[in-house]
Amino acid sequence: MTHSRADDRPDDRSTVTGRRRIAFAVHVDAASLPALATLLRSLVLTNPKVCEDVVVLHPGLDDASFDAPRRLHPRLVTRRARSRAEVFRLDGYDTVIALDTAMVVLGDLGELLRLRRGVAAVPQVWCDDAGVERRSVLPDGLLVVQRADVDDALAGWDGVESLDGLLGSLLVPVDARHDFLTRRLHDDLPVPERVAVLHFSGPFDSPGYGPADEARRRFELDDEDFRAAYRALPGGKHAELVAHLVPPLLDSRPSLDLARTVADVYRQQGRYEEAVAVLAPVLDDRPDAPRCHETLGVCLMALSRYAEAETHLLLAAASPDNAPRAFAQLARLAWLCGREEDAHDYARQGLAADPTDAGCHSWYVRTGEGRGETESEAGPASEQLAHVALFAEGDENAGDKVLPEAVRQCFGPDTGPRRWYRQQAHRLVDEETLEELNARRGVVVGGGGLFLPDTSPNSNSYWQWNVPDALLARITAPLAVFAVGYNIFDGQQYRRTRFAESLRVLVERSAFFGLRNHGSIERVRELLPEDLRDRVRYQPCPTTVADRLAPPASAVPRSDTVLVNCAYDRSGLRFGHDYAHFLAEMAGALRELSERAEVRYAAHMPPDEKFVHDLRREHGLSLPVDRLYALSNDAIRDLYRRARLVIGMRGHAGMIPFGCGTPILSLVSHPKLAYFLSDIDRRSWGLSVHDRDLGPRLAERAAAVLDDHDAAVADVRAAQEFLWKTTQANLGELRATFGLG
């Protein structure tokens, strides 16, 4: 399979999510260009987990001048600029950290990345010609510019006059260690350990500044030594930096361990073909490399090369240290291929190696006896509809438990095996599965965010339904894609080209193709040929009309409770550098709310409970936890019906309570939440997790809901009306398509 790296670019929806776009910026000319390389190396080697755009401003240098710097950083961006003053008006960025080629980075810049207000700088102390001590911001000094705070006067600064008067109240002083001038190190004084940015106030090799010059010369490396130095750093590293810097070492310093390092980061980025190409040739039959066999096996599984994957995972399982993890993967592989007994046996072997292994335990329970529907419960195939979905079990996502049932409720009250044949979306569609699907009166695919490449990757479709294009084209039963979401995260990489190929086949084959928000519709239409775009239509998530589908038997009394939910899957994409800010802002808002209502935490998955632990540890605030993942669907809906307000980050922590008639506020860290609120024309119900004033804004909006709760509930009911009418119209068409009475 071939593809272009051009289709791997990260998906940018920061204007939807409010994700803060950060860049480092430096102005160079022909004379200072050589020093740029040293600055870049110092930034990478001292902040190995940081990979933001590096914008190089220049007066018009030839593009080839930047070939060498581009080898040092994967996100180098060049822009023509008259002067350094352009750092105040860099389009496309919210926070700009301005450096200078007379600097080297010696320490962690996390404090600067977390700044959110004004223009931060180090006011430097100096003496004028009369010997009077002055304090001012140097024109070439470090700056952290929050563009939301830069006014017209500042944007017009020409880089000549002093910054002090112009900055005025915008100036946020930061510690001198972030712009430490070498003139303070005369007489060969050592560089203080706490210095994060060393700024040379004279020539690099000035006499009397030996330790400072030595600190800089540590970063004057050739490309290969620089790459090797980055690779050798202890601790975590940013995947993009690893993928940019480490692979060239395979040519000069090949080793099995290095190949696994490269393959692991390719796997992390979803570049499975490249991971296999790197690792397979050097692994051969090496039984002494279980971790390498595991990595190769997982990547082969993602490419749907299941037989080869199983071979390598079995080799990985031969190592006692690696066995539990490898057997969990083997259990998953066997289950994907419909081999329930093999999956159960692999899970059992993993538990024999480590009885505490959670992955093996989950698969052991999932594939145990009595887990499936018996033939006696099922109705005749010709009277059933097939439902392709993610069917959550055990302690999996509560939303993924409620959603499939809600889809089936759209077609009638009987949601069980008499009326429905269930097909797990992640399981491979083979000839036998195709026969089962075609035996039904129709196939419903949905709902949920199935257009996502990485939860259970496969090369058959490059989305969550593991169906080869050739078999998809042979489905003869009427096919309906119902309330599916395009769930790509803001900033996530995926293979657009391959996904678009499968998408085209799916749309061509579908009698009905409905997506759950207009944002998804827009994104999917972009990937389709023009003649297929009009076939993509709107079908709201059925959880948003839950009370219309299955009204409660009697009125449910409200408790004086506010429920809060947060999500932690792909937390780097959700929060970026702003998690500490988010946590602090939430603590302030929840303290205010707790004076008006009981604030409780609604965990959709066990990892969601990280918020409660972090909140207690960092801010001394404790919340009681309702573990929704351990409740029945009826109990989940009942809990949400009783709340006065739900503040949620997960999509279904908003859509389910909304469908139950409960007011919601959404913590937006994924585009889908903003898309839903846009569809119902209630954008004010959403607040970005990156919002600088998240705490007071959340407290204010929550208070407004509690102050006039009856009006807030009425507003929810009014917003449901359009969704319900749309759903009814679509269902009328689908009943005719499926021949339902």
XYZ file of C-alpha atoms in Angstrom:
741
model
C 0.000 0.000 0.000
C 1.390 3.376 -0.972
C 0.489 6.773 0.320
C 1.752 10.312 0.320
C 3.119 11.873 3.476
C 1.241 14.997 2.386
C -2.006 13.347 3.525
C -0.600 12.911 7.069
C -0.734 16.555 8.123
C -2.387 17.189 11.502
C -6.050 18.111 11.464
C -6.368 21.737 12.615
C -9.677 22.714 14.208
C -8.248 25.110 16.786
C -10.765 27.770 15.776
C -13.489 25.336 16.854
C -11.941 24.002 20.061
C -10.112 27.148 21.153
C -6.851 25.197 21.316
C -3.984 27.610 21.928
C -1.640 27.832 18.945
C 1.913 28.401 20.159
C 5.065 29.290 18.257
C 8.651 30.159 18.967
C 9.867 33.010 16.786
C 13.312 34.325 15.925
C 14.453 37.007 13.501
C 17.575 36.305 11.429
C 19.605 37.942 8.709
C 22.529 36.620 6.718
C 24.984 37.399 9.512
C 23.000 35.745 12.316
C 21.725 32.747 10.336
C 24.609 30.432 11.396
C 23.736 30.978 15.068
C 20.160 29.815 14.435
C 21.306 26.192 14.297
C 22.859 26.389 17.758
C 19.709 27.968 19.163
C 17.546 25.224 17.648
C 19.747 22.436 18.974
C 19.687 23.945 22.444
C 15.892 24.240 22.376
C 15.411 20.620 21.319
C 17.978 19.064 23.656
C 16.793 20.923 26.761
C 13.060 20.628 26.045
C 12.754 17.214 24.370
C 8.979 16.949 24.917
C 8.220 20.321 23.314
C 7.516 20.542 19.596
C 5.781 23.750 18.545
C 6.229 25.723 15.332
C 9.502 27.635 15.077
C 8.817 30.701 12.925
C 11.977 32.152 11.410
C 11.487 35.775 10.354
C 13.926 37.044 7.747
C 14.354 39.997 5.383
C 14.193 37.899 2.208
C 16.890 35.240 2.379
C 16.950 32.514 -0.239
C 14.823 29.513 0.766
C 17.800 27.180 0.402
C 19.429 29.088 3.253
C 17.131 27.242 5.618
C 17.892 23.690 4.467
C 20.268 23.071 7.371
C 17.908 24.438 10.076
C 15.062 22.353 8.630
C 17.097 19.213 9.324
C 17.099 20.179 13.002
C 13.381 20.732 13.558
C 10.219 19.293 11.940
C 8.134 22.431 12.389
C 10.352 25.148 10.961
C 8.294 27.874 9.277
C 9.904 30.746 7.369
C 8.278 34.150 6.849
C 9.545 37.367 5.355
C 9.562 40.213 7.854
C 10.980 43.716 7.956
C 11.999 43.505 11.603
C 11.660 41.580 14.841
C 8.549 43.634 15.612
C 6.586 41.142 13.491
C 6.503 38.784 16.481
C 3.589 40.921 17.723
C 1.459 40.192 14.668
C 2.209 36.623 13.654
C -1.029 35.439 12.060
C -2.184 31.981 13.073
C -0.776 31.953 16.604
C -2.127 32.838 20.026
C 1.122 32.732 22.008
C 4.501 33.684 20.530
C 7.757 33.139 22.420
C 10.331 35.406 20.808
C 13.955 34.297 21.081
C 17.145 35.680 19.570
C 20.069 34.020 17.831
C 22.309 35.460 20.559
C 20.578 33.057 22.981
C 20.927 29.404 23.919
C 18.325 27.485 25.865
C 19.735 25.730 28.904
C 16.616 24.638 30.807
C 12.925 23.856 30.870
C 10.683 26.468 29.221
C 7.459 25.028 30.622
C 6.809 28.107 32.746
C 6.843 30.299 29.631
C 4.586 27.922 27.707
C 2.014 28.107 30.482
C 1.841 31.920 30.582
C -1.537 33.273 29.509
C -1.544 37.063 30.027
C 0.010 40.185 28.557
C 3.528 40.365 27.160
C 6.036 38.680 29.444
C 9.654 39.786 29.511
C 12.631 40.222 31.826
C 13.165 43.891 32.738
C 16.950 44.258 32.570
C 18.983 46.480 34.921
C 21.610 48.771 33.354
C 23.368 52.080 33.930
C 23.027 55.082 31.646
C 25.850 57.455 30.695
C 25.381 59.362 33.965
C 25.744 56.184 36.007
C 22.060 56.088 36.945
C 20.572 52.584 37.255
C 17.719 51.910 34.824
C 15.294 49.024 34.202
C 13.939 48.319 30.733
C 12.980 45.559 28.332
C 15.632 44.978 25.691
C 14.494 45.125 22.053
C 16.240 41.792 21.419
C 15.219 40.223 24.741
C 12.959 37.267 25.348
C 9.253 38.042 24.938
C 6.160 35.918 25.494
C 3.405 37.616 23.524
C -0.264 36.790 24.089
C -1.721 38.137 20.886
C -5.183 38.581 22.395
C -3.678 41.284 24.605
C -1.704 43.137 21.961
C -3.463 46.384 21.040
C -3.152 48.559 17.956
C -0.444 50.739 19.448
C 1.745 47.772 20.236
C 1.176 46.247 16.818
C 2.522 49.433 15.285
C 5.808 49.303 17.179
C 8.695 49.600 14.716
C 11.350 47.905 16.829
C 13.393 51.050 17.427
C 11.878 52.842 20.388
C 11.908 51.399 23.920
C 9.339 48.744 24.652
C 8.697 49.865 28.225
C 6.325 52.739 27.619
C 4.598 50.936 24.798
C 3.945 47.790 26.829
C 2.606 49.672 29.839
C 0.155 47.553 31.786
C 0.646 44.624 29.399
C 4.100 43.891 30.779
C 4.315 40.692 32.833
C 7.750 40.481 34.502
C 9.335 37.023 34.531
C 12.341 35.778 36.424
C 15.746 36.812 35.080
C 16.700 33.164 34.564
C 14.573 33.226 31.398
C 16.727 35.955 29.801
C 20.016 35.875 31.692
C 22.572 38.278 30.222
C 26.160 37.077 29.993
C 27.436 40.497 31.053
C 26.596 39.367 34.581
C 29.222 36.607 34.230
C 32.401 38.654 33.805
C 35.651 37.302 35.246
C 34.686 33.806 34.071
C 31.865 33.381 36.570
C 30.022 30.053 36.145
C 26.558 30.002 34.638
C 24.014 29.555 37.468
C 22.278 26.182 37.363
C 18.790 27.719 37.264
C 19.374 29.681 34.060
C 16.867 28.623 31.410
C 17.853 31.039 28.616
C 21.375 32.442 28.369
C 21.551 35.678 26.367
C 24.962 36.745 25.042
C 25.375 40.483 25.408
C 28.645 40.449 23.447
C 30.545 38.176 21.059
C 30.207 34.487 21.927
C 33.934 34.047 22.581
C 34.555 37.293 24.493
C 37.520 37.017 26.922
C 36.440 36.616 30.555
C 33.239 34.717 29.719
C 34.661 31.203 29.328
C 31.946 29.247 31.198
C 29.199 30.997 29.210
C 30.956 30.240 25.930
C 31.431 26.632 27.031
C 27.705 26.346 27.803
C 26.923 27.455 24.282
C 29.525 25.290 22.576
C 27.831 22.194 24.011
C 25.223 22.718 21.290
C 27.614 23.217 18.367
C 27.189 19.693 17.031
C 27.082 18.250 13.561
C 23.760 16.743 12.478
C 24.576 13.158 13.351
C 25.932 13.935 16.804
C 22.897 16.133 17.457
C 20.503 13.339 16.496
C 22.401 10.849 18.613
C 22.371 13.254 21.563
C 18.603 13.662 21.292
C 18.025 9.956 21.034
C 20.203 9.338 24.120
C 18.262 11.747 26.329
C 16.529 10.013 29.240
C 12.790 10.261 29.774
C 9.984 11.071 27.377
C 10.359 12.753 24.012
C 7.961 14.321 21.550
C 6.915 11.886 18.824
C 7.392 14.405 16.009
C 10.931 15.183 17.116
C 11.804 11.491 17.383
C 10.332 10.792 13.946
C 12.275 13.702 12.456
C 15.645 13.200 14.114
C 16.126 9.529 14.892
C 15.412 7.627 11.621
C 18.509 9.001 9.820
C 20.640 7.289 12.488
C 19.515 3.928 11.118
C 21.796 4.492 8.121
C 24.895 5.310 10.148
C 24.335 3.511 13.455
C 21.943 0.624 12.754
C 20.839 -1.521 15.679
C 17.803 -3.523 16.661
C 17.087 -1.240 19.606
C 17.244 1.845 17.405
C 14.923 0.217 14.865
C 12.395 -0.492 17.625
C 12.614 3.122 18.820
C 11.794 4.355 15.330
C 9.076 1.740 14.827
C 7.457 2.623 18.158
C 7.165 6.291 17.267
C 5.854 5.467 13.795
C 3.236 3.279 15.468
C 2.339 6.160 17.789
C 1.798 8.356 14.730
C -0.257 5.737 12.895
C 2.492 5.165 10.317
C 2.259 1.384 10.515
C 3.648 0.577 7.064
C 6.790 2.541 7.833
C 7.113 0.886 11.230
C 7.030 -2.564 9.634
C 9.461 -1.503 6.917
C 11.945 -0.366 9.582
C 11.651 -3.278 11.993
C 10.970 -6.388 9.899
C 14.276 -6.484 7.965
C 16.450 -6.303 11.098
C 14.380 -8.569 13.321
C 14.461 -11.787 11.318
C 14.087 -14.752 13.670
C 15.561 -13.127 16.762
C 13.865 -14.862 19.728
C 15.926 -12.684 22.064
C 14.017 -9.516 21.120
C 10.495 -9.960 22.533
C 9.700 -6.233 22.713
C 10.600 -5.860 19.042
C 8.371 -8.796 18.116
C 5.545 -7.215 20.106
C 5.924 -3.865 18.335
C 6.060 -5.556 14.947
C 3.067 -7.738 15.787
C 0.925 -4.773 16.848
C 1.835 -2.854 13.686
C 1.062 -5.853 11.474
C -2.289 -6.193 13.231
C -3.031 -2.541 12.452
C -2.298 -3.353 8.801
C -4.774 -6.276 9.007
C -1.942 -8.760 8.380
C -3.272 -10.966 11.128
C -1.418 -14.236 10.494
C 1.980 -12.517 10.458
C 1.033 -10.494 13.522
C 0.107 -13.619 15.450
C 3.474 -15.218 14.694
C 5.410 -12.267 16.083
C 3.176 -11.852 19.116
C 3.685 -15.517 19.987
C 7.444 -14.955 19.842
C 6.979 -11.949 22.142
C 4.896 -14.033 24.550
C 7.751 -16.505 24.991
C 9.445 -14.000 27.285
C 8.063 -14.109 30.872
C 8.475 -10.355 31.245
C 6.623 -9.666 28.020
C 4.065 -12.477 28.151
C 1.052 -10.718 29.762
C 1.141 -7.779 27.352
C 1.686 -10.035 24.327
C -1.085 -12.447 25.311
C -3.503 -9.532 25.725
C -2.693 -8.487 22.151
C -3.081 -12.087 20.976
C -6.493 -12.262 22.647
C -7.520 -9.058 20.871
C -6.260 -10.381 17.536
C -8.134 -13.674 17.888
C -11.312 -11.822 18.885
C -10.996 -9.474 15.886
C -10.867 -12.519 13.649
C -13.920 -14.135 15.272
C -11.974 -16.818 17.146
C -13.616 -16.524 20.568
C -12.173 -19.724 22.047
C -8.627 -18.829 20.995
C -9.071 -15.338 22.431
C -10.224 -16.793 25.740
C -7.296 -19.208 25.822
C -4.757 -16.478 25.073
C -6.219 -14.351 27.867
C -6.016 -17.337 30.228
C -2.336 -17.844 29.369
C -1.674 -14.168 30.012
C -3.297 -14.413 33.442
C -1.202 -17.467 34.221
C 1.870 -15.317 33.577
C 0.507 -12.394 35.638
C -2.834 -12.829 37.459
C -3.058 -9.044 37.969
C -2.845 -8.059 34.308
C -5.887 -5.890 33.557
C -5.784 -6.363 29.783
C -5.810 -10.147 29.964
C -8.499 -10.089 32.652
C -10.724 -7.910 30.462
C -10.400 -10.252 27.496
C -10.872 -13.334 29.683
C -14.177 -11.981 30.977
C -15.271 -10.658 27.586
C -14.755 -13.997 25.839
C -16.016 -16.229 28.643
C -18.943 -18.609 28.377
C -22.417 -17.140 28.248
C -21.300 -13.740 26.972
C -23.090 -13.898 23.636
C -26.754 -14.112 22.692
C -28.123 -17.629 22.358
C -29.807 -18.817 19.197
C -33.039 -19.335 21.129
C -33.184 -15.590 21.862
C -32.724 -14.534 18.247
C -35.556 -14.061 15.802
C -35.510 -15.254 12.166
C -32.711 -13.590 10.200
C -35.119 -12.274 7.568
C -37.000 -10.346 10.260
C -33.923 -8.864 11.919
C -31.918 -5.754 11.306
C -28.145 -6.002 11.658
C -26.554 -3.385 13.886
C -22.868 -2.559 13.384
C -21.556 -0.558 16.340
C -19.107 -0.412 19.220
C -20.824 -2.387 21.963
C -19.143 -1.444 25.238
C -18.882 -4.048 27.961
C -17.567 -4.183 31.513
C -15.936 -0.942 32.661
C -15.856 0.578 29.197
C -17.240 3.982 28.194
C -20.728 4.554 29.585
C -21.662 6.577 26.525
C -20.828 3.634 24.274
C -23.235 1.517 26.325
C -26.179 3.915 26.066
C -25.666 4.877 22.423
C -26.235 1.531 20.604
C -29.461 0.980 22.513
C -30.608 4.499 21.597
C -29.981 3.744 17.907
C -32.114 0.619 18.097
C -34.855 2.469 20.005
C -35.287 4.653 16.941
C -36.706 1.624 15.134
C -39.005 0.424 17.898
C -39.125 -0.590 21.560
C -37.712 -4.081 21.011
C -33.935 -3.572 21.110
C -32.988 -7.174 21.876
C -31.818 -10.201 19.864
C -35.271 -11.107 18.579
C -35.248 -8.002 16.419
C -31.536 -7.250 16.114
C -28.354 -9.053 15.039
C -25.291 -7.408 16.612
C -21.996 -7.075 14.753
C -19.065 -5.527 16.630
C -17.599 -2.848 14.379
C -13.988 -3.745 15.229
C -14.338 -7.396 14.232
C -13.205 -8.376 10.754
C -15.937 -8.705 8.159
C -15.146 -11.937 6.309
C -17.195 -14.079 3.947
C -19.142 -15.650 6.791
C -19.934 -12.249 8.297
C -20.971 -10.934 4.895
C -23.411 -13.816 4.570
C -24.878 -13.013 8.009
C -25.318 -9.344 7.117
C -26.926 -10.059 3.766
C -29.389 -12.456 5.411
C -30.898 -9.533 7.360
C -33.555 -7.156 6.112
C -31.154 -4.261 6.548
C -27.853 -3.142 8.052
C -27.624 -0.129 10.361
C -24.107 1.226 10.979
C -24.050 3.579 13.950
C -23.966 5.566 15.947
C -20.854 6.884 17.538
C -17.649 8.486 16.315
C -16.733 5.652 13.986
C -14.798 7.873 11.585
C -11.644 7.723 13.688
C -8.379 6.026 12.687
C -6.737 4.951 15.912
C -8.979 3.282 18.506
C -8.729 -0.060 16.717
C -6.701 0.605 13.561
C -7.080 -1.540 10.471
C -5.970 -1.171 6.875
C -9.206 -2.574 5.465
C -11.121 0.681 5.884
C -8.968 3.106 7.946
C -11.974 3.772 10.159
C -13.592 1.766 12.941
C -15.674 -0.680 10.899
C -13.191 -3.388 9.928
C -14.650 -4.121 6.513
C -12.595 -4.536 3.310
C -13.803 -2.406 0.412
C -14.448 -5.464 -1.767
C -16.758 -7.039 0.827
C -18.476 -3.734 1.577
C -19.338 -3.441 -2.103
C -20.968 -6.906 -1.939
C -23.430 -6.083 0.824
C -26.833 -6.592 -0.785
C -29.027 -5.802 2.238
C -30.105 -2.149 2.425
C -27.336 -0.270 4.254
C -27.875 2.783 6.449
C -25.104 4.825 8.066
C -26.977 6.331 11.001
C -25.739 9.164 13.246
C -22.047 8.416 12.778
C -19.546 11.101 13.772
C -16.296 12.260 12.223
C -14.244 12.024 15.412
C -10.785 13.219 14.393
C -9.206 15.131 17.279
C -7.950 18.649 16.811
C -4.248 18.240 15.955
C -4.497 14.508 15.200
C -2.742 12.940 12.231
C -4.480 10.411 9.991
C -4.307 9.018 6.475
C -6.849 11.058 4.587
C -6.249 9.453 1.198
C -6.804 5.852 2.278
C -9.794 6.753 4.429
C -11.321 8.674 1.511
C -11.141 5.558 -0.675
C -13.162 3.513 1.810
C -15.512 6.408 2.438
C -16.370 6.630 -1.247
C -17.303 2.933 -1.383
C -19.386 3.305 1.780
C -21.357 6.288 0.470
C -21.920 4.644 -2.911
C -23.271 1.523 -1.244
C -25.483 3.241 1.359
C -29.202 3.752 0.928
C -29.010 6.333 3.713
C -25.911 8.206 4.913
C -26.569 10.359 7.973
C -23.930 12.017 10.153
C -24.621 13.303 13.656
C -23.548 16.925 13.274
C -23.017 19.440 10.498
C -19.316 19.719 11.336
C -18.924 16.036 10.472
C -20.963 16.541 7.320
C -18.670 19.333 6.182
C -15.505 17.348 6.888
C -16.746 14.197 5.130
C -17.990 16.074 2.087
C -14.485 17.527 1.684
C -13.181 13.973 1.188
C -15.784 12.839 -1.341
C -16.101 13.312 -5.105
C -18.495 16.102 -5.971
C -21.185 13.755 -7.263
C -21.463 11.999 -3.867
C -21.449 14.996 -1.522
C -25.198 15.617 -1.559
C -25.821 12.086 -0.297
C -24.349 13.062 3.078
C -27.142 14.306 5.311
C -27.959 15.193 8.890
C -29.077 12.626 11.458
C -28.673 13.767 15.074
C -27.324 11.393 17.671
C -30.370 9.543 19.056
C -29.178 10.079 22.630
C -30.120 13.758 22.165
C -33.794 12.772 21.906
C -33.726 10.015 24.527
C -36.925 11.136 26.277
C -38.779 11.242 22.953
C -37.697 7.695 22.101
C -38.406 6.137 25.503
C -40.131 8.557 27.897
C -39.755 7.770 31.605
C -42.786 6.113 33.160
C -43.274 9.012 35.544
C -41.818 12.418 36.288
C -38.342 12.197 37.783
C -37.711 14.600 40.689
C -34.599 16.747 40.450
C -31.912 16.523 43.084
C -29.930 19.578 44.084
C -26.931 18.229 42.179
C -24.484 19.446 39.563
C -22.628 16.645 37.760
C -19.176 17.211 36.273
C -17.321 15.029 33.749
C -13.855 15.242 32.179
C -12.085 13.086 29.591
C -8.460 11.979 29.547
C -8.016 9.881 26.429
C -5.476 11.625 24.170
C -4.946 14.218 26.890
C -2.059 15.843 25.003
C -4.417 16.691 22.146
C -7.121 17.833 24.549
C -5.079 20.097 26.846
C -1.704 20.831 25.237
C 0.278 22.958 27.705
C -2.873 24.150 29.484
C -3.802 21.289 31.822
C -2.580 23.001 35.009
C -4.487 26.137 33.973
C -7.630 24.081 33.281
C -7.418 22.333 36.643
C -6.966 25.599 38.547
C -9.830 27.294 36.710
C -12.131 24.328 37.349
C -11.219 24.322 41.033
C -12.259 27.950 41.354
C -15.536 27.420 39.512
C -16.470 24.275 41.427
C -15.788 25.931 44.778
C -18.295 28.629 43.832
C -20.832 26.091 42.616
C -20.511 23.969 45.746
C -21.996 26.845 47.729
C -25.195 26.502 45.672
C -25.524 22.776 45.003
C -23.933 19.419 45.635
C -21.177 18.988 43.039
C -20.518 15.374 42.101
C -18.297 13.751 39.501
C -19.732 11.550 36.720
C -17.044 9.146 35.475
C -17.847 7.600 32.091
C -14.673 5.486 32.246
C -12.199 4.624 35.032
C -9.509 6.936 33.534
C -11.935 9.862 33.877
C -11.370 9.728 37.627
C -7.931 11.291 37.145
C -9.663 14.662 37.417
C -10.876 13.890 40.937
C -7.430 12.743 42.078
C -5.651 15.742 40.530
C -8.195 18.192 41.891
C -7.761 16.853 45.419
C -3.965 16.697 45.208
C -3.374 20.082 43.569
C -6.221 22.149 45.012
C -7.492 20.311 48.091
C -10.984 19.914 46.631
C -12.743 16.542 46.925
C -15.726 15.399 44.871
C -17.895 12.304 45.394
C -17.815 10.049 42.327
C -20.686 8.391 40.464
C -19.187 5.588 38.363
C -21.477 5.578 35.362
C -19.469 2.825 33.678
C -20.718 0.433 36.402
C -24.402 1.357 35.955
C -27.123 0.062 33.652
C -28.351 2.238 30.798
C -31.551 3.021 32.675
C -29.567 4.013 35.760
C -27.282 6.272 33.694
C -30.244 8.087 32.178
C -31.972 8.307 35.551
C -28.874 9.867 37.155
C -28.697 12.490 34.410
C -32.463 13.190 34.615
C -32.184 13.953 38.324
C -29.311 16.443 38.025
C -30.001 20.149 37.801
C -26.996 20.753 35.553
C -24.332 18.650 33.830
C -20.918 20.100 32.973
C -19.261 17.601 30.636
C -16.235 17.155 28.427
C -17.183 13.877 26.787
C -19.633 14.145 23.916
C -22.160 11.867 25.578
C -21.732 13.617 28.917
C -23.516 16.411 27.064
C -25.793 14.625 24.623
C -27.282 12.053 27.034
C -28.333 14.535 29.747
C -29.541 16.934 27.043
C -31.690 14.124 25.628
C -33.054 13.547 29.133
C -34.093 17.188 29.442
C -31.271 18.336 31.715
C -29.417 21.633 31.110
C -25.797 21.226 30.043
C -22.587 23.195 29.744
C -19.818 21.681 27.636
C -16.080 21.782 28.285
C -14.843 21.837 24.690
C -11.636 19.888 24.032
C -12.855 18.110 20.877
C -14.603 19.645 17.858
C -17.668 17.389 18.198
C -18.936 19.237 21.279
C -18.800 22.574 19.487
C -20.420 21.022 16.406
C -23.387 19.788 18.468
C -23.914 23.136 20.170
C -23.734 24.876 16.795
C -26.398 22.527 15.403
C -28.831 23.476 18.158
C -27.823 27.166 18.007
C -26.618 27.165 21.626
C -22.940 28.018 21.227
C -22.950 29.874 24.545
C -23.331 26.525 26.320
C -19.739 25.668 25.397
C -16.483 26.861 26.972
C -13.052 25.890 25.683
C -10.799 24.089 28.156
C -8.167 26.619 26.993
C -10.285 29.674 27.861
C -8.151 32.091 29.891
C -11.192 32.992 31.992
C -12.723 29.526 32.118
C -13.320 29.538 35.887
C -15.336 32.741 36.268
C -17.183 32.229 32.976
C -18.176 28.691 33.902
C -19.296 29.788 37.369
C -21.338 32.640 35.887
C -23.096 30.493 33.287
C -23.750 27.688 35.756
C -25.222 30.177 38.231
C -27.546 31.508 35.535
C -28.864 27.978 34.921
C -29.434 27.355 38.622
C -31.029 30.779 39.170
C -33.728 30.168 36.546
C -33.762 26.421 36.221
C -37.270 26.113 34.805
C -36.332 28.406 31.911
C -33.117 26.427 31.318
C -35.062 23.142 31.126
C -37.574 24.738 28.760
C -34.698 25.908 26.584
C -33.378 22.332 26.394
C -36.807 21.040 25.385
C -37.114 23.722 22.722
C -33.691 22.871 21.310
C -34.669 19.190 21.119
C -37.607 19.905 18.838
C -35.600 20.367 15.638
C -33.542 17.234 16.359
C -36.661 15.188 16.954
C -38.398 16.358 13.776
C -35.271 15.604 11.740
C -34.997 12.147 13.272
C -38.693 11.383 12.653
C -38.407 12.373 8.993
C -35.316 10.216 8.481
C -36.895 7.254 10.255
C -39.954 7.452 8.018
C -37.674 7.060 5.024
C -35.675 4.261 6.635
C -38.742 2.250 7.612
C -39.731 2.222 3.972
C -36.181 1.274 2.956
C -36.129 -1.660 5.391
C -39.732 -2.677 4.789
C -40.765 -2.061 8.390
C -44.382 -1.592 9.368
